[in-house]
mmCIF file of C-alpha atoms in Angstrom:
data_model
loop_
_atom_site.group_PDB
_atom_site.id
_atom_site.type_symbol
_atom_site.label_atom_id
_atom_site.label_comp_id
_atom_site.label_asym_id
_atom_site.label_seq_id
_atom_site.Cartn_x
_atom_site.Cartn_y
_atom_site.Cartn_z
ATOM 1 C CA MET A 1 1.019 -3.030 -3.743
ATOM 2 C CA LEU A 2 -2.448 -4.342 -4.668
ATOM 3 C CA SER A 3 -5.525 -3.285 -2.705
ATOM 4 C CA LEU A 4 -8.374 -5.784 -2.405
ATOM 5 C CA ASP A 5 -10.881 -3.372 -0.824
ATOM 6 C CA ASN A 6 -10.619 -0.264 1.338
ATOM 7 C CA LYS A 7 -9.006 -2.132 4.255
ATOM 8 C CA THR A 8 -6.908 -4.948 2.810
ATOM 9 C CA ALA A 9 -3.887 -5.023 0.525
ATOM 10 C CA TRP A 10 -1.089 -7.270 -0.661
ATOM 11 C CA ILE A 11 2.248 -5.506 -0.222
ATOM 12 C CA SER A 12 5.595 -6.700 -1.499
ATOM 13 C CA SER A 13 8.891 -5.638 0.036
ATOM 14 C CA TYR A 14 11.823 -6.733 -2.099
ATOM 15 C CA ASP A 15 14.314 -5.584 0.573
ATOM 16 C CA ILE A 16 13.124 -8.363 2.896
ATOM 17 C CA ASN A 17 11.875 -10.759 0.182
ATOM 18 C CA THR A 18 8.374 -10.875 1.635
ATOM 19 C CA LEU A 19 4.876 -10.645 0.194
ATOM 20 C CA SER A 20 2.349 -9.810 2.906
ATOM 21 C CA LYS A 21 -1.409 -9.577 3.103
ATOM 22 C CA ILE A 22 -2.160 -6.662 5.425
ATOM 23 C CA ASN A 23 -5.452 -5.640 7.031
ATOM 24 C CA PHE A 24 -5.860 -1.963 7.925
ATOM 25 C CA ASP A 25 -8.707 -1.633 10.410
ATOM 26 C CA ASP A 26 -8.541 -0.317 13.952
ATOM 27 C CA LYS A 27 -5.086 -1.880 14.028
ATOM 28 C CA ILE A 28 -2.648 -2.851 11.302
ATOM 29 C CA ARG A 29 -2.598 -6.640 11.175
ATOM 30 C CA THR A 30 -0.569 -8.996 9.004
ATOM 31 C CA VAL A 31 -2.889 -11.739 7.788
ATOM 32 C CA LYS A 32 -0.320 -13.730 5.822
ATOM 33 C CA ASP A 33 3.407 -13.602 5.071
ATOM 34 C CA ILE A 34 4.842 -15.406 2.065
ATOM 35 C CA SER A 35 8.525 -15.646 1.196
ATOM 36 C CA ALA A 36 8.739 -14.242 -2.340
ATOM 37 C CA ASP A 37 11.050 -11.810 -4.100
ATOM 38 C CA VAL A 38 8.445 -10.046 -6.250
ATOM 39 C CA TYR A 39 9.274 -7.709 -9.140
ATOM 40 C CA ASP A 40 5.651 -7.030 -10.103
ATOM 41 C CA MET A 41 2.215 -8.565 -9.545
ATOM 42 C CA SER A 42 -1.346 -8.361 -10.801
ATOM 43 C CA LEU A 43 -4.698 -9.679 -9.562
ATOM 44 C CA THR A 44 -6.692 -12.247 -11.502
ATOM 45 C CA ALA A 45 -10.485 -12.214 -11.619
ATOM 46 C CA ARG A 46 -10.463 -14.819 -8.833
ATOM 47 C CA GLU A 47 -8.202 -12.614 -6.670
ATOM 48 C CA ASP A 48 -5.260 -14.954 -7.070
ATOM 49 C CA MET A 49 -2.099 -13.225 -8.275
ATOM 50 C CA LEU A 50 0.303 -13.554 -11.147
ATOM 51 C CA LEU A 51 3.858 -12.761 -10.069
ATOM 52 C CA SER A 52 7.071 -11.983 -11.849
ATOM 53 C CA LEU A 53 9.910 -12.832 -9.509
ATOM 54 C CA TYR A 54 13.512 -11.905 -8.905
ATOM 55 C CA GLY A 55 15.775 -14.644 -7.667
ATOM 56 C CA SER A 56 17.299 -17.846 -8.909
ATOM 57 C CA THR A 57 17.400 -18.914 -12.525
ATOM 58 C CA ASP A 58 14.850 -21.613 -11.649
ATOM 59 C CA VAL A 59 12.103 -19.006 -11.475
ATOM 60 C CA SER A 60 13.499 -15.943 -13.216
ATOM 61 C CA THR A 61 12.127 -16.908 -16.626
ATOM 62 C CA ASP A 62 8.722 -17.892 -15.225
ATOM 63 C CA VAL A 63 5.555 -16.055 -14.406
ATOM 64 C CA SER A 64 4.176 -17.699 -11.270
ATOM 65 C CA LEU A 65 0.653 -18.079 -9.915
ATOM 66 C CA LEU A 66 0.009 -17.412 -6.242
ATOM 67 C CA THR A 67 -3.135 -19.121 -4.975
ATOM 68 C CA THR A 68 -4.015 -16.622 -2.263
ATOM 69 C CA LYS A 69 -6.158 -18.983 -0.173
ATOM 70 C CA THR A 70 -3.342 -21.484 0.305
ATOM 71 C CA GLY A 71 -0.231 -19.343 -0.223
ATOM 72 C CA GLU A 72 1.062 -21.838 -2.789
ATOM 73 C CA ILE A 73 3.240 -20.441 -5.580
ATOM 74 C CA LYS A 74 3.690 -22.505 -8.731
ATOM 75 C CA PRO A 75 4.919 -21.826 -12.280
ATOM 76 C CA PHE A 76 2.235 -20.475 -14.586
ATOM 77 C CA LEU A 77 4.015 -19.426 -17.771
ATOM 78 C CA SER A 78 7.552 -20.034 -19.002
ATOM 79 C CA LEU A 79 9.183 -17.314 -21.091
ATOM 80 C CA SER A 80 12.662 -18.777 -21.465
ATOM 81 C CA PRO A 81 14.982 -17.435 -22.779
ATOM 82 C CA LEU A 82 13.208 -14.128 -22.041
ATOM 83 C CA TYR A 83 12.874 -12.650 -18.561
ATOM 84 C CA PRO A 84 9.553 -11.225 -17.296
ATOM 85 C CA GLY A 85 9.442 -7.843 -15.579
ATOM 86 C CA SER A 86 6.242 -5.816 -15.463
ATOM 87 C CA ILE A 87 2.886 -7.600 -15.500
ATOM 88 C CA HIS A 88 -0.696 -6.386 -15.892
ATOM 89 C CA ILE A 89 -4.046 -8.152 -16.255
ATOM 90 C CA THR A 90 -6.574 -6.105 -18.215
ATOM 91 C CA LYS A 91 -10.343 -5.895 -17.679
ATOM 92 C CA HIS A 92 -10.638 -8.270 -20.647
ATOM 93 C CA ASN A 93 -8.575 -10.920 -18.814
ATOM 94 C CA GLU A 94 -5.554 -10.514 -21.024
ATOM 95 C CA ILE A 95 -2.064 -10.661 -19.537
ATOM 96 C CA ILE A 96 0.400 -8.009 -20.699
ATOM 97 C CA LEU A 97 4.033 -8.714 -19.871
ATOM 98 C CA GLY A 98 7.085 -6.545 -20.212
ATOM 99 C CA VAL A 99 9.946 -8.886 -21.093
ATOM 100 C CA MET A 100 13.646 -8.503 -21.743
ATOM 101 C CA GLU A 101 16.529 -10.530 -23.050
ATOM 102 C CA GLU A 102 19.391 -11.453 -20.776
ATOM 103 C CA GLY A 103 21.831 -8.587 -20.359
ATOM 104 C CA SER A 104 19.608 -6.065 -22.125
ATOM 105 C CA THR A 105 18.358 -4.069 -19.137
ATOM 106 C CA TYR A 106 19.160 -0.647 -20.616
ATOM 107 C CA ASP A 107 20.634 -1.803 -23.904
ATOM 108 C CA ARG A 108 18.174 -1.202 -26.726
ATOM 109 C CA THR A 109 19.658 -2.564 -29.958
ATOM 110 C CA ASP A 110 18.397 -3.886 -33.279
ATOM 111 C CA LYS A 111 19.274 -7.441 -32.251
ATOM 112 C CA GLY A 112 17.900 -7.522 -28.736
ATOM 113 C CA GLY A 113 15.974 -5.582 -26.163
ATOM 114 C CA SER A 114 12.629 -5.323 -24.422
ATOM 115 C CA LYS A 115 9.044 -5.640 -25.610
ATOM 116 C CA LEU A 116 5.468 -6.259 -24.522
ATOM 117 C CA ILE A 117 3.764 -9.611 -25.080
ATOM 118 C CA VAL A 118 0.016 -10.087 -24.699
ATOM 119 C CA PHE A 119 -1.229 -13.504 -23.521
ATOM 120 C CA GLY A 120 -4.620 -15.016 -22.883
ATOM 121 C CA MET A 121 -5.329 -16.466 -19.442
ATOM 122 C CA ASN A 122 -4.654 -19.872 -20.990
ATOM 123 C CA GLY A 123 -1.023 -18.833 -21.356
ATOM 124 C CA LYS A 124 -1.090 -18.672 -25.141
ATOM 125 C CA PRO A 125 0.492 -15.576 -26.756
ATOM 126 C CA LYS A 126 -1.777 -13.324 -28.799
ATOM 127 C CA THR A 127 0.479 -10.530 -29.993
ATOM 128 C CA SER A 128 3.597 -8.555 -29.125
ATOM 129 C CA PHE A 129 4.638 -4.916 -29.346
ATOM 130 C CA GLU A 130 8.295 -4.179 -29.998
ATOM 131 C CA TYR A 131 8.745 -1.692 -32.854
ATOM 132 C CA ASP A 132 7.014 1.555 -33.795
ATOM 133 C CA LYS A 133 5.818 2.464 -37.294
ATOM 134 C CA HIS A 134 9.349 3.638 -38.123
ATOM 135 C CA LYS A 135 10.753 0.193 -37.206
ATOM 136 C CA GLN A 136 12.446 1.609 -34.121
ATOM 137 C CA ARG A 137 12.353 -0.192 -30.780
ATOM 138 C CA MET A 138 9.722 1.359 -28.532
ATOM 139 C CA PHE A 139 11.043 0.373 -25.103
ATOM 140 C CA THR A 140 14.246 0.288 -23.122
ATOM 141 C CA LEU A 141 12.828 -1.300 -19.953
ATOM 142 C CA PRO A 142 9.022 -1.486 -19.605
ATOM 143 C CA ASP A 143 8.924 -1.347 -15.819
ATOM 144 C CA ARG A 144 5.194 -0.967 -15.033
ATOM 145 C CA ILE A 145 2.058 -1.452 -17.129
ATOM 146 C CA ALA A 146 -1.547 -0.278 -16.820
ATOM 147 C CA SER A 147 -4.514 0.094 -19.174
ATOM 148 C CA ASN A 148 -7.216 2.753 -19.366
ATOM 149 C CA VAL A 149 -10.925 2.995 -20.193
ATOM 150 C CA ASN A 150 -10.084 3.175 -23.921
ATOM 151 C CA ASP A 151 -8.018 -0.050 -23.694
ATOM 152 C CA ASP A 152 -4.833 1.915 -24.352
ATOM 153 C CA ILE A 153 -1.718 0.359 -22.840
ATOM 154 C CA VAL A 154 0.080 2.725 -20.461
ATOM 155 C CA VAL A 155 3.731 1.891 -19.798
ATOM 156 C CA ILE A 156 6.518 3.230 -17.617
ATOM 157 C CA ASP A 157 9.653 2.870 -19.742
ATOM 158 C CA ASN A 158 12.876 3.321 -17.796
ATOM 159 C CA ILE A 159 15.599 4.708 -20.034
ATOM 160 C CA SER A 160 18.273 4.341 -17.351
ATOM 161 C CA GLN A 161 18.394 3.828 -13.594
ATOM 162 C CA TYR A 162 18.001 7.611 -13.207
ATOM 163 C CA TYR A 163 15.457 8.570 -15.856
ATOM 164 C CA GLY A 164 12.208 7.297 -17.349
ATOM 165 C CA ARG A 165 9.135 8.236 -19.330
ATOM 166 C CA VAL A 166 5.500 7.272 -19.885
ATOM 167 C CA VAL A 167 4.588 5.636 -23.208
ATOM 168 C CA VAL A 168 0.951 5.082 -24.250
ATOM 169 C CA LEU A 169 0.041 2.634 -27.018
ATOM 170 C CA ASN A 170 -3.260 2.230 -28.831
ATOM 171 C CA GLN A 171 -4.886 -1.183 -29.288
ATOM 172 C CA GLU A 172 -2.816 -1.752 -32.434
ATOM 173 C CA GLY A 173 0.374 -1.226 -30.479
ATOM 174 C CA GLN A 174 1.361 2.136 -31.955
ATOM 175 C CA ILE A 175 2.536 5.029 -29.784
ATOM 176 C CA LYS A 176 -0.187 7.623 -29.125
ATOM 177 C CA TRP A 177 1.857 9.887 -26.866
ATOM 178 C CA THR A 178 4.779 10.016 -24.476
ATOM 179 C CA TYR A 179 5.440 12.039 -21.319
ATOM 180 C CA GLN A 180 8.914 12.829 -19.997
ATOM 181 C CA GLY A 181 8.158 14.928 -16.917
ATOM 182 C CA ASN A 182 7.287 18.473 -15.916
ATOM 183 C CA PRO A 183 10.100 20.995 -16.593
ATOM 184 C CA GLN A 184 9.089 22.992 -13.501
ATOM 185 C CA VAL A 185 9.792 19.958 -11.315
ATOM 186 C CA ASN A 186 12.091 17.773 -13.411
ATOM 187 C CA SER A 187 15.057 19.916 -14.371
ATOM 188 C CA GLY A 188 18.800 19.735 -13.920
ATOM 189 C CA VAL A 189 19.691 16.718 -11.807
ATOM 190 C CA ASN A 190 16.053 16.209 -10.794
ATOM 191 C CA LEU A 191 15.161 13.939 -13.687
ATOM 192 C CA PHE A 192 11.732 12.357 -14.093
ATOM 193 C CA TYR A 193 11.939 8.866 -12.623
ATOM 194 C CA PRO A 194 8.479 7.241 -12.568
ATOM 195 C CA SER A 195 8.027 4.218 -10.319
ATOM 196 C CA ASP A 196 4.356 3.270 -10.677
ATOM 197 C CA ILE A 197 1.291 4.162 -12.710
ATOM 198 C CA VAL A 198 -2.502 3.861 -12.381
ATOM 199 C CA THR A 199 -5.469 5.068 -14.409
ATOM 200 C CA THR A 200 -8.769 6.512 -13.200
ATOM 201 C CA SER A 201 -12.328 5.682 -14.221
ATOM 202 C CA VAL A 202 -12.424 8.764 -16.475
ATOM 203 C CA GLY A 203 -9.115 7.961 -18.159
ATOM 204 C CA HIS A 204 -6.658 10.142 -16.256
ATOM 205 C CA VAL A 205 -3.172 8.731 -15.727
ATOM 206 C CA ILE A 206 -1.438 9.145 -12.361
ATOM 207 C CA VAL A 207 2.315 8.602 -12.140
ATOM 208 C CA SER A 208 4.488 8.527 -9.020
ATOM 209 C CA ASP A 209 7.787 10.391 -9.424
ATOM 210 C CA ILE A 210 9.863 8.863 -6.657
ATOM 211 C CA ASN A 211 12.886 11.161 -6.510
ATOM 212 C CA ARG A 212 10.832 14.378 -6.660
ATOM 213 C CA HIS A 213 8.217 13.111 -4.163
ATOM 214 C CA ALA A 214 5.599 14.041 -6.745
ATOM 215 C CA LEU A 215 2.428 12.786 -8.397
ATOM 216 C CA HIS A 216 1.866 13.705 -12.053
ATOM 217 C CA VAL A 217 -1.744 13.615 -13.279
ATOM 218 C CA LEU A 218 -2.192 13.410 -17.058
ATOM 219 C CA SER A 219 -5.255 13.439 -19.274
ATOM 220 C CA HIS A 220 -5.989 10.454 -21.518
ATOM 221 C CA GLN A 221 -4.484 12.558 -24.334
ATOM 222 C CA GLY A 222 -1.218 13.105 -22.462
ATOM 223 C CA ALA A 223 -1.734 16.690 -21.290
ATOM 224 C CA LEU A 224 -0.385 17.503 -17.832
ATOM 225 C CA LEU A 225 -3.338 18.368 -15.590
ATOM 226 C CA ILE A 226 -1.406 18.804 -12.347
ATOM 227 C CA CYS A 227 1.970 17.960 -10.891
ATOM 228 C CA LYS A 228 1.846 17.942 -7.118
ATOM 229 C CA VAL A 229 4.941 17.675 -4.939
ATOM 230 C CA MET A 230 3.692 15.708 -1.934
ATOM 231 C CA ALA A 231 6.589 16.210 0.473
ATOM 232 C CA ASP A 232 4.795 19.052 2.276
ATOM 233 C CA GLN A 233 2.092 16.497 3.169
ATOM 234 C CA GLY A 234 4.636 14.041 4.507
ATOM 235 C CA ILE A 235 4.571 11.814 1.424
ATOM 236 C CA ILE A 236 8.161 11.179 0.352
ATOM 237 C CA TYR A 237 9.644 8.616 -2.050
ATOM 238 C CA PRO A 238 6.299 7.387 -3.453
ATOM 239 C CA MET A 239 6.949 3.991 -5.030
ATOM 240 C CA SER A 240 3.645 2.168 -5.532
ATOM 241 C CA LEU A 241 0.102 3.247 -6.375
ATOM 242 C CA ASP A 242 -3.310 1.604 -6.381
ATOM 243 C CA PHE A 243 -6.965 2.575 -6.070
ATOM 244 C CA ASP A 244 -9.153 0.858 -3.486
ATOM 245 C CA THR A 245 -12.842 0.020 -3.855
ATOM 246 C CA ASN A 246 -13.786 3.460 -2.456
ATOM 247 C CA GLY A 247 -11.797 5.254 -5.157
ATOM 248 C CA GLN A 248 -9.099 6.375 -2.743
ATOM 249 C CA LEU A 249 -5.499 6.388 -3.935
ATOM 250 C CA TRP A 250 -3.069 4.306 -1.888
ATOM 251 C CA VAL A 251 0.529 5.510 -2.042
ATOM 252 C CA GLY A 252 3.232 3.173 -0.796
ATOM 253 C CA CYS A 253 6.555 4.839 -0.013
ATOM 254 C CA ARG A 254 10.012 3.457 0.565
ATOM 255 C CA SER A 255 12.131 4.233 3.612
ATOM 256 C CA GLU A 256 13.872 7.585 3.544
ATOM 257 C CA ASP A 257 17.359 6.099 3.633
ATOM 258 C CA GLY A 258 16.395 2.955 1.740
ATOM 259 C CA GLU A 259 17.530 0.727 4.606
ATOM 260 C CA SER A 260 15.546 1.388 7.781
ATOM 261 C CA CYS A 261 12.073 -0.073 8.324
ATOM 262 C CA ASP A 262 10.135 3.192 8.407
ATOM 263 C CA ALA A 263 8.364 2.983 5.059
ATOM 264 C CA LYS A 264 4.868 4.475 5.076
ATOM 265 C CA LEU A 265 1.562 3.903 3.352
ATOM 266 C CA HIS A 266 -0.683 6.909 2.689
ATOM 267 C CA ILE A 267 -4.313 7.030 1.547
ATOM 268 C CA VAL A 268 -5.153 10.088 -0.570
ATOM 269 C CA ASN A 269 -8.557 11.416 -1.566
ATOM 270 C CA MET A 270 -8.506 12.526 -5.200
ATOM 271 C CA SER A 271 -10.787 15.353 -6.350
ATOM 272 C CA SER A 272 -11.904 15.560 -9.977
#
């Protein structure tokens, strides 16, 4: 989900392979539907979108550009033989991609695995982040990427399909801190499984914890400020997060059973 203002958003539903522009005014109105199986997306300065796509091998190694005025999708950047996953455009107009080798979804080895690559908007690579200062691989599957006011790179790294963590890198690509959940909420079988991440204007990090119906708010230094289970407010299975132009947090949730079409979008006022 990407909000354009306080009433309009692009929302992707991979269950029905559709990317929709939705207007939320007196009535909910679909402005545009585009057939696209989107893994992740990020807005350019011109409010076009860069997309990483699921689907056929014809597009799976490409980052595509969606021209929002026309709805045309065309290849923007080829990564073959790597596969793009998470994508983020920074305030400095740099593109950060989480990429993986074929067959290496949760297989972090010395010979192959996942990494971040930073590109300019001209599609030329600038740098990549793969190993820490101990020459160990930093990521298993970098699933979502954000950046904060200090230009740190904030990454959701999924260790398995049941468990993940937050990894924050400095501008040199070294790990500043990691977060693996709140023991009061994430214990036993209730592992921390982050699904999306955003940062605030003062540097706080907000993470959606889909299986625990929770939002974790962290300081820019990685300290847990609050962990709020949102189920008592009717917010369950929070998948996607974004701030609108009014500073309100949009929370997109998946359907309760994962199949029916009763997914909900909530708008939350955040207090400092």
